[in-house]
Coordinates of C-alpha atoms in Angstrom, one line a residue:
Chain A
M1 CA 0.0 0.0 0.0
I2 CA 3.0 2.3 -0.4
P3 CA 3.3 3.9 -3.8
Q4 CA 6.5 3.9 -5.8
N5 CA 8.7 7.1 -5.4
F6 CA 7.5 10.1 -7.4
D7 CA 8.3 13.7 -7.7
Y8 CA 5.7 16.2 -6.7
A9 CA 4.9 19.7 -8.1
A10 CA 2.1 22.1 -7.1
P11 CA 2.0 24.9 -9.7
S12 CA -0.2 27.9 -9.1
T13 CA -1.1 28.6 -12.7
I14 CA -2.6 26.5 -15.5
E15 CA 0.4 27.5 -17.8
E16 CA 2.9 26.1 -15.3
A17 CA 0.9 23.0 -14.9
L18 CA 0.7 22.4 -18.7
E19 CA 4.4 23.0 -18.9
L20 CA 5.0 20.3 -16.3
L21 CA 2.5 17.9 -17.9
A22 CA 4.4 18.0 -21.2
D23 CA 6.6 15.4 -19.6
P24 CA 5.1 12.0 -20.5
E25 CA 6.1 10.6 -17.0
A26 CA 4.0 13.3 -15.3
K27 CA 0.4 12.8 -14.3
A28 CA -2.2 15.4 -13.2
L29 CA -3.5 15.1 -9.7
A30 CA -7.0 16.5 -9.0
G31 CA -8.8 15.0 -6.0
G32 CA -6.8 11.8 -6.2
M33 CA -9.8 9.6 -5.4
S34 CA -9.0 7.3 -8.3
L35 CA -5.3 7.9 -9.0
I36 CA -4.0 7.7 -5.4
P37 CA -5.5 4.2 -4.7
L38 CA -4.1 3.0 -8.0
M39 CA -0.7 4.3 -7.1
K40 CA -0.9 2.6 -3.6
L41 CA -1.7 -0.7 -5.3
R42 CA 1.1 0.1 -7.8
L43 CA -1.2 -0.2 -10.7
A44 CA -0.1 3.3 -11.6
A45 CA 3.4 4.6 -11.1
P46 CA 3.8 8.1 -12.5
G47 CA 7.2 9.7 -12.2
R48 CA 5.8 13.0 -11.2
L49 CA 2.4 14.2 -9.8
V50 CA 1.3 17.7 -10.9
D51 CA -1.1 18.7 -8.2
L52 CA -3.7 21.1 -9.6
R53 CA -5.4 22.0 -6.4
R54 CA -3.4 25.2 -5.8
I55 CA -4.5 26.7 -9.1
A56 CA -7.0 29.3 -7.9
G57 CA -8.9 29.8 -11.1
L58 CA -10.0 26.2 -11.2
R59 CA -12.0 26.2 -8.0
E60 CA -14.7 28.7 -8.9
I61 CA -18.4 28.4 -9.8
R62 CA -19.8 31.3 -11.6
Q63 CA -22.9 32.2 -13.7
D64 CA -22.4 33.8 -17.0
D65 CA -24.6 34.1 -20.2
G66 CA -27.3 31.6 -19.1
A67 CA -24.7 29.0 -18.1
L68 CA -22.9 27.9 -15.0
R69 CA -19.2 27.6 -15.4
I70 CA -17.8 25.1 -12.9
G71 CA -14.0 25.0 -12.4
A72 CA -12.5 21.5 -13.0
L73 CA -11.2 21.4 -9.4
V74 CA -14.5 22.0 -7.7
T75 CA -15.3 19.1 -5.4
H76 CA -18.5 17.0 -5.4
S77 CA -19.4 18.4 -2.0
E78 CA -18.9 22.0 -3.1
I79 CA -21.3 21.3 -6.0
E80 CA -23.7 19.5 -3.8
S81 CA -23.9 22.4 -1.3
S82 CA -23.4 25.4 -3.7
P83 CA -26.5 27.7 -3.5
L84 CA -25.8 28.7 -7.1
V85 CA -25.8 25.1 -8.4
R86 CA -28.7 24.1 -6.2
S87 CA -30.9 26.9 -7.5
R88 CA -29.8 27.1 -11.1
C89 CA -28.9 23.5 -11.9
P90 CA -30.4 21.3 -9.2
L91 CA -29.8 18.1 -11.2
L92 CA -26.1 18.5 -11.0
A93 CA -26.2 19.2 -7.2
E94 CA -28.5 16.2 -6.7
T95 CA -26.2 13.9 -8.7
A96 CA -23.1 15.1 -6.8
S97 CA -24.9 14.2 -3.5
H98 CA -25.1 10.6 -4.6
I99 CA -21.3 10.1 -5.3
G100 CA -19.3 7.6 -3.2
D101 CA -19.2 8.6 0.4
L102 CA -18.5 11.9 2.3
Q103 CA -14.7 11.5 2.1
V104 CA -14.8 11.0 -1.6
R105 CA -17.2 13.9 -2.1
N106 CA -14.9 16.2 0.0
A107 CA -11.8 15.4 -2.1
G108 CA -13.0 14.2 -5.5
T109 CA -13.5 16.8 -8.3
I110 CA -15.8 17.1 -11.2
G111 CA -12.9 17.6 -13.7
G112 CA -11.0 14.6 -12.3
S113 CA -14.1 12.4 -12.6
I114 CA -14.7 13.4 -16.2
A115 CA -11.1 12.9 -17.2
H116 CA -11.0 9.5 -15.6
N117 CA -14.3 8.5 -17.4
D118 CA -15.1 5.5 -15.2
P119 CA -18.1 3.8 -16.8
A120 CA -19.9 3.7 -13.4
A121 CA -19.3 7.4 -12.3
D122 CA -22.5 9.3 -11.4
Y123 CA -21.8 12.6 -13.1
P124 CA -22.1 11.5 -16.8
A125 CA -25.8 10.7 -16.4
A126 CA -26.5 14.3 -15.3
L127 CA -24.0 15.9 -17.6
F128 CA -25.4 14.1 -20.7
A129 CA -28.9 15.0 -19.7
L130 CA -27.7 18.6 -19.4
E131 CA -25.8 18.6 -22.7
A132 CA -22.8 19.8 -20.8
K133 CA -19.7 21.2 -22.5
V134 CA -16.1 20.9 -21.3
K135 CA -13.4 23.4 -21.7
V136 CA -10.0 21.9 -22.3
A137 CA -6.6 23.6 -22.2
G138 CA -3.3 22.4 -23.8
K139 CA 0.0 24.1 -24.2
G140 CA -1.0 27.2 -26.2
T141 CA -4.4 25.8 -27.1
E142 CA -7.9 26.0 -25.7
R143 CA -11.0 24.3 -27.0
T144 CA -14.6 23.8 -25.8
L145 CA -16.3 20.6 -26.8
P146 CA -19.6 18.8 -25.9
L147 CA -19.1 16.0 -23.4
E148 CA -20.4 13.7 -26.1
E149 CA -17.2 14.4 -28.1
L150 CA -14.9 14.2 -25.1
V151 CA -16.1 10.7 -24.0
V152 CA -14.7 8.0 -26.2
D153 CA -14.9 4.7 -24.4
A154 CA -14.6 3.1 -21.0
M155 CA -11.7 5.0 -19.3
V156 CA -10.9 6.7 -22.6
T157 CA -11.4 10.3 -23.5
A158 CA -10.5 12.5 -26.5
L159 CA -8.0 14.4 -24.2
E160 CA -4.6 14.6 -25.8
P161 CA -1.6 13.8 -23.7
G162 CA -0.7 17.0 -21.7
E163 CA -4.2 18.5 -22.0
L164 CA -6.3 19.4 -19.0
I165 CA -10.0 19.9 -18.4
T166 CA -10.4 23.4 -17.0
E167 CA -14.1 24.0 -16.8
V168 CA -17.5 22.3 -17.1
I169 CA -20.3 24.3 -18.6
V170 CA -23.9 23.4 -17.8
P171 CA -27.1 25.4 -18.7
V172 CA -29.0 27.5 -16.1
E173 CA -32.3 25.8 -15.8
A174 CA -35.7 27.5 -15.5
A175 CA -37.4 27.0 -12.2
S176 CA -40.2 25.2 -13.9
T177 CA -37.9 22.5 -15.3
G178 CA -38.2 19.1 -13.6
T179 CA -35.1 17.0 -13.0
S180 CA -34.1 13.9 -11.1
Y181 CA -31.2 11.5 -10.8
Q182 CA -32.0 7.9 -9.7
K183 CA -29.4 5.2 -9.2
M184 CA -28.9 1.6 -8.1
R185 CA -25.9 2.0 -5.8
Q186 CA -23.2 -0.6 -5.4
P187 CA -23.3 -0.8 -1.6
A188 CA -19.5 -1.1 -1.0
S189 CA -18.1 1.4 -3.4
G190 CA -21.1 3.7 -3.9
F191 CA -20.6 3.5 -7.7
A192 CA -23.7 3.4 -9.9
I193 CA -24.6 -0.1 -11.1
V194 CA -27.0 1.9 -13.2
G195 CA -27.8 5.6 -12.9
V196 CA -30.4 7.6 -14.8
A197 CA -30.8 11.4 -14.9
A198 CA -33.9 13.0 -16.5
R199 CA -34.8 16.6 -17.2
L200 CA -38.0 17.8 -18.8
E201 CA -40.5 20.6 -19.2
K202 CA -44.2 20.6 -18.9
S203 CA -46.6 22.9 -20.7
N204 CA -50.3 22.6 -21.4
G205 CA -50.2 19.0 -20.0
R206 CA -47.6 17.9 -22.5
I207 CA -44.0 16.9 -21.8
G208 CA -41.3 18.7 -23.8
S209 CA -37.5 19.2 -24.0
V210 CA -36.9 15.8 -22.6
R211 CA -33.3 14.8 -21.9
V212 CA -32.2 11.5 -20.4
G213 CA -28.7 10.6 -19.5
V214 CA -27.5 7.1 -18.5
T215 CA -24.5 5.9 -16.6
G216 CA -23.2 2.4 -15.5
L217 CA -25.0 0.5 -18.3
G218 CA -22.5 0.8 -21.1
P219 CA -18.8 1.5 -21.7
S220 CA -19.5 5.2 -20.9
G221 CA -22.3 7.5 -20.1
F222 CA -24.7 8.4 -23.0
R223 CA -27.9 10.3 -23.9
A224 CA -30.8 8.0 -24.4
R225 CA -32.2 9.8 -27.5
R226 CA -34.8 7.1 -28.4
V227 CA -36.3 7.4 -24.9
E228 CA -36.4 11.2 -25.3
E229 CA -38.1 11.0 -28.7
L230 CA -40.8 8.6 -27.5
L231 CA -41.6 10.7 -24.4
D232 CA -41.6 14.1 -26.1
G233 CA -45.1 15.5 -26.7
T234 CA -46.8 12.9 -24.5
A235 CA -48.9 13.6 -21.5
G236 CA -46.5 11.5 -19.4
S237 CA -49.0 8.8 -18.4
D238 CA -47.5 5.7 -16.6
G239 CA -47.9 3.7 -19.8
E240 CA -46.2 6.3 -21.9
I241 CA -43.3 6.5 -19.5
R242 CA -42.9 2.7 -19.4
E243 CA -43.0 2.5 -23.2
A244 CA -40.3 5.1 -23.6
A245 CA -38.1 3.6 -20.8
A246 CA -38.4 0.2 -22.4
V247 CA -35.9 1.2 -25.2
V248 CA -33.2 2.7 -23.0
A249 CA -30.8 -0.2 -23.4
E250 CA -31.4 -0.7 -27.2
G251 CA -28.1 -0.8 -29.1
V252 CA -26.0 -0.6 -25.9
E253 CA -23.4 -3.2 -25.1
A254 CA -24.2 -3.6 -21.4
N255 CA -21.5 -4.1 -18.8
A256 CA -21.3 -7.2 -16.7
D257 CA -19.4 -7.8 -13.5
L258 CA -19.7 -9.7 -10.2
H259 CA -22.5 -7.4 -9.0
A260 CA -24.7 -7.4 -12.0
S261 CA -25.0 -9.3 -15.3
A262 CA -25.6 -7.5 -18.6
D263 CA -29.2 -8.6 -18.6
Y264 CA -29.8 -7.4 -15.1
R265 CA -28.2 -4.0 -15.9
R266 CA -30.5 -3.6 -18.9
H267 CA -33.5 -4.4 -16.7
L268 CA -32.3 -1.9 -14.0
A269 CA -31.8 0.7 -16.7
Q270 CA -35.5 0.5 -17.6
V271 CA -36.7 0.6 -14.0
F272 CA -34.5 3.6 -13.1
T273 CA -35.4 5.4 -16.3
V274 CA -39.1 5.1 -15.3
R275 CA -38.3 6.4 -11.8
A276 CA -36.1 9.3 -13.0
I277 CA -38.8 10.4 -15.5
R278 CA -41.6 10.1 -12.9
A279 CA -39.7 12.1 -10.3
A280 CA -38.7 14.8 -12.8
L281 CA -42.3 15.1 -13.9
A282 CA -43.5 15.5 -10.4
R283 CA -41.0 18.4 -10.0
A284 CA -41.9 20.1 -13.2
S285 CA -44.5 22.9 -13.2
Chain B
M1 CA -14.8 -14.4 -18.7
R2 CA -16.4 -15.2 -22.0
I3 CA -15.9 -12.7 -24.8
T4 CA -18.1 -12.9 -27.8
G5 CA -19.1 -10.4 -30.4
S6 CA -18.6 -9.3 -33.9
A7 CA -17.1 -6.4 -35.9
R8 CA -17.7 -5.2 -39.4
I9 CA -15.0 -4.0 -41.7
A10 CA -16.5 -2.4 -44.8
A11 CA -13.2 -1.6 -46.5
A12 CA -12.0 -5.1 -47.3
A13 CA -13.0 -8.6 -48.2
P14 CA -12.2 -11.7 -46.0
E15 CA -9.1 -12.6 -48.1
Q16 CA -7.5 -9.3 -47.3
I17 CA -8.6 -9.2 -43.7
F18 CA -7.3 -12.7 -43.1
R19 CA -3.9 -11.7 -44.5
L20 CA -3.8 -8.5 -42.3
L21 CA -4.7 -10.5 -39.2
L22 CA -1.9 -12.9 -39.8
D23 CA 0.7 -10.1 -40.5
P24 CA 2.7 -9.4 -37.3
A25 CA 3.5 -5.8 -38.5
V26 CA -0.3 -5.1 -38.8
L27 CA -1.1 -6.9 -35.5
S28 CA 1.4 -4.9 -33.6
K29 CA 0.0 -1.7 -34.9
C30 CA -3.6 -2.7 -34.1
L31 CA -3.1 -4.1 -30.6
P32 CA -3.4 -1.1 -28.2
G33 CA -0.1 -0.6 -26.4
C34 CA 1.8 -3.2 -28.4
E35 CA 5.5 -2.3 -28.5
G36 CA 6.6 -5.1 -30.7
L37 CA 5.8 -8.5 -32.0
E38 CA 8.7 -10.8 -32.7
R39 CA 8.5 -14.0 -34.6
T40 CA 9.7 -17.0 -32.6
G41 CA 8.5 -19.9 -34.6
E42 CA 5.8 -21.1 -37.0
D43 CA 2.8 -18.9 -36.3
E44 CA 4.2 -18.0 -32.9
Y45 CA 5.2 -14.5 -31.7
R46 CA 6.7 -12.9 -28.6
M47 CA 4.9 -9.7 -27.7
R48 CA 5.8 -6.8 -25.5
M49 CA 2.9 -4.6 -24.5
K50 CA 2.5 -1.4 -22.5
A51 CA -1.1 -1.3 -21.5
V52 CA -2.4 2.2 -20.5
I53 CA -6.0 2.1 -19.4
G54 CA -7.0 5.3 -17.7
A55 CA -4.5 5.9 -14.9
V56 CA -3.4 2.3 -14.8
S57 CA -0.3 1.4 -16.7
G58 CA 1.7 -1.8 -16.8
A59 CA 4.1 -3.7 -19.1
F60 CA 3.2 -7.2 -20.2
D61 CA 5.5 -9.8 -21.8
G62 CA 3.8 -12.6 -23.6
T63 CA 3.1 -14.7 -26.6
V64 CA 0.7 -14.8 -29.4
R65 CA 0.0 -18.2 -31.1
L66 CA -2.1 -18.7 -34.2
S67 CA -3.6 -22.1 -35.1
D68 CA -6.2 -24.0 -37.1
Q69 CA -5.8 -21.6 -40.0
K70 CA -8.5 -22.1 -42.6
A71 CA -7.9 -19.2 -45.0
P72 CA -9.9 -17.1 -45.4
Q73 CA -12.6 -18.3 -43.1
S74 CA -11.2 -18.8 -39.6
F75 CA -8.3 -19.3 -37.3
R76 CA -7.7 -19.6 -33.6
M77 CA -5.6 -17.1 -31.6
A78 CA -4.1 -17.7 -28.2
V79 CA -2.6 -14.9 -26.2
E80 CA -0.7 -15.1 -22.9
G81 CA 0.9 -12.3 -21.1
S82 CA 2.1 -11.4 -17.6
G83 CA 3.6 -8.4 -15.9
R84 CA 4.0 -6.9 -12.5
I85 CA 0.3 -5.9 -12.3
G86 CA -1.1 -9.3 -13.3
F87 CA -1.6 -11.8 -16.0
V88 CA -3.9 -12.3 -19.0
K89 CA -4.6 -15.6 -20.8
G90 CA -7.0 -16.0 -23.5
E91 CA -8.0 -18.2 -26.5
G92 CA -10.6 -17.7 -29.1
L93 CA -11.9 -18.5 -32.5
L94 CA -12.2 -15.8 -35.2
K95 CA -14.5 -16.3 -38.1
L96 CA -14.5 -14.2 -41.2
A97 CA -17.4 -13.9 -43.6
G98 CA -17.9 -11.8 -46.7
Q99 CA -20.7 -9.3 -46.6
D100 CA -21.5 -6.7 -49.2
G101 CA -17.8 -6.4 -50.2
G102 CA -16.7 -6.0 -46.6
T103 CA -16.0 -8.5 -43.9
E104 CA -17.9 -9.6 -40.8
I105 CA -15.6 -10.9 -38.1
A106 CA -17.2 -13.0 -35.4
Y107 CA -15.1 -13.8 -32.3
D108 CA -15.8 -16.1 -29.4
G109 CA -13.2 -16.7 -26.7
E110 CA -12.5 -17.3 -23.1
V111 CA -10.2 -14.8 -21.2
Q112 CA -8.7 -15.2 -17.8
V113 CA -7.3 -12.3 -16.0
G114 CA -5.5 -12.7 -12.7
G115 CA -3.2 -11.0 -10.2
M116 CA -3.6 -7.5 -8.7
I117 CA -5.3 -6.1 -11.8
A118 CA -8.1 -8.7 -11.5
S119 CA -8.6 -8.6 -7.8
V120 CA -9.1 -4.8 -7.6
G121 CA -10.3 -4.2 -11.1
Q122 CA -13.0 -6.8 -11.4
R123 CA -15.7 -4.2 -11.8
L124 CA -14.0 -2.8 -14.9
L125 CA -12.6 -6.0 -16.6
D126 CA -15.5 -6.6 -18.9
A127 CA -15.9 -3.0 -20.0
T128 CA -12.1 -2.8 -20.5
A129 CA -11.8 -6.0 -22.5
R130 CA -14.6 -4.8 -24.8
M131 CA -12.9 -1.4 -25.1
I132 CA -9.6 -3.0 -26.2
I133 CA -11.4 -5.2 -28.8
R134 CA -13.3 -2.2 -30.2
R135 CA -10.0 -0.3 -30.5
F136 CA -8.3 -3.2 -32.2
F137 CA -11.0 -3.5 -34.8
T138 CA -11.2 0.2 -35.4
R139 CA -7.4 0.2 -36.2
L140 CA -7.7 -2.9 -38.3
S141 CA -10.4 -1.2 -40.2
E142 CA -8.1 1.8 -40.8
E143 CA -5.3 -0.5 -41.9
A144 CA -7.7 -2.2 -44.3
G145 CA -8.8 1.1 -45.8
Q146 CA -5.2 2.1 -46.8

């Protein structure tokens, strides 16, 4: 449980951090909730850790142009308890409150979680439902891309070596929008066996602007577009919700492990899609 | 762990895909993290691999053995590798079938993973194995298109 020797640097600017990360032996450290255990087990042995936690600009949450801009180093518990996130993007705050345990939420960061791209992480469900964008900085470069383009496969992202996520951008939601995150929790780790986030609007008795994000089911999180299409424009009766939720796993290569087979995960995805949509509907006005 | 599935390669017919799959230079380009495939005997190769999956990285030394070759329809592939973080051992049958000028590759095999990587990474083994296979066929498809 003792990691291999490594150098440590704690730069105070993004530019310095990017300079240090140009070394292929260097690895960025955010909250360390995935990286440090891997280092202790010696499954990872980076030559140098570049600690990003002293970079002041990465720890802010601000509202700007109808969007919330959340610094990559903002922790899950900061998101969960931020009055700004709770009032403007409650789905993200709710999802953050479901992550791991209190220790993990106090140290783990949104940027770290996205970069790690664990197939069972909670955030992707909400971030896909919110059509989040991610700002990425490299040496002398900066780009903003939809999460959908950043996420490639299980544990794989489109981040180039030496690139860092600096900001996560989610929309400011109208108070009338209904949202909910529902998950089947793996009791030991707190990871989502399956997690589903739903957001929708209701007007004249009809459901509109439905977005459904799913995590835990496939190699990475995704937007369940077929479910959205089937639900859009309906009155949201129980039958209509069930019918829409029934297609959530269509075309997805479901994960399997000791805790849940692929078939069971597909079943759970339907059940939790129904629950998330029902709960979101009850909150919409 | 049983691994089954299929991949479609539109750019080439089974004859060409079969040739590519049996070419060590192509295989080493397509296997994620492969740092070299060296011929040690008839249809037998020594492989050095640096697997990087998320934050996990580890070097593996191993062998690749091809058998039961029935060009251009099928062959068996056996892979064994071990390193400090664990070991991998797998064997499977690959079947090639022509389809609209392209090739449908069906694979069916059994993979065992052991050591530290398996004991702490069980939750991710299945998703990771599928990810590696998808990346392999994506690269093979690129090779076939050239």
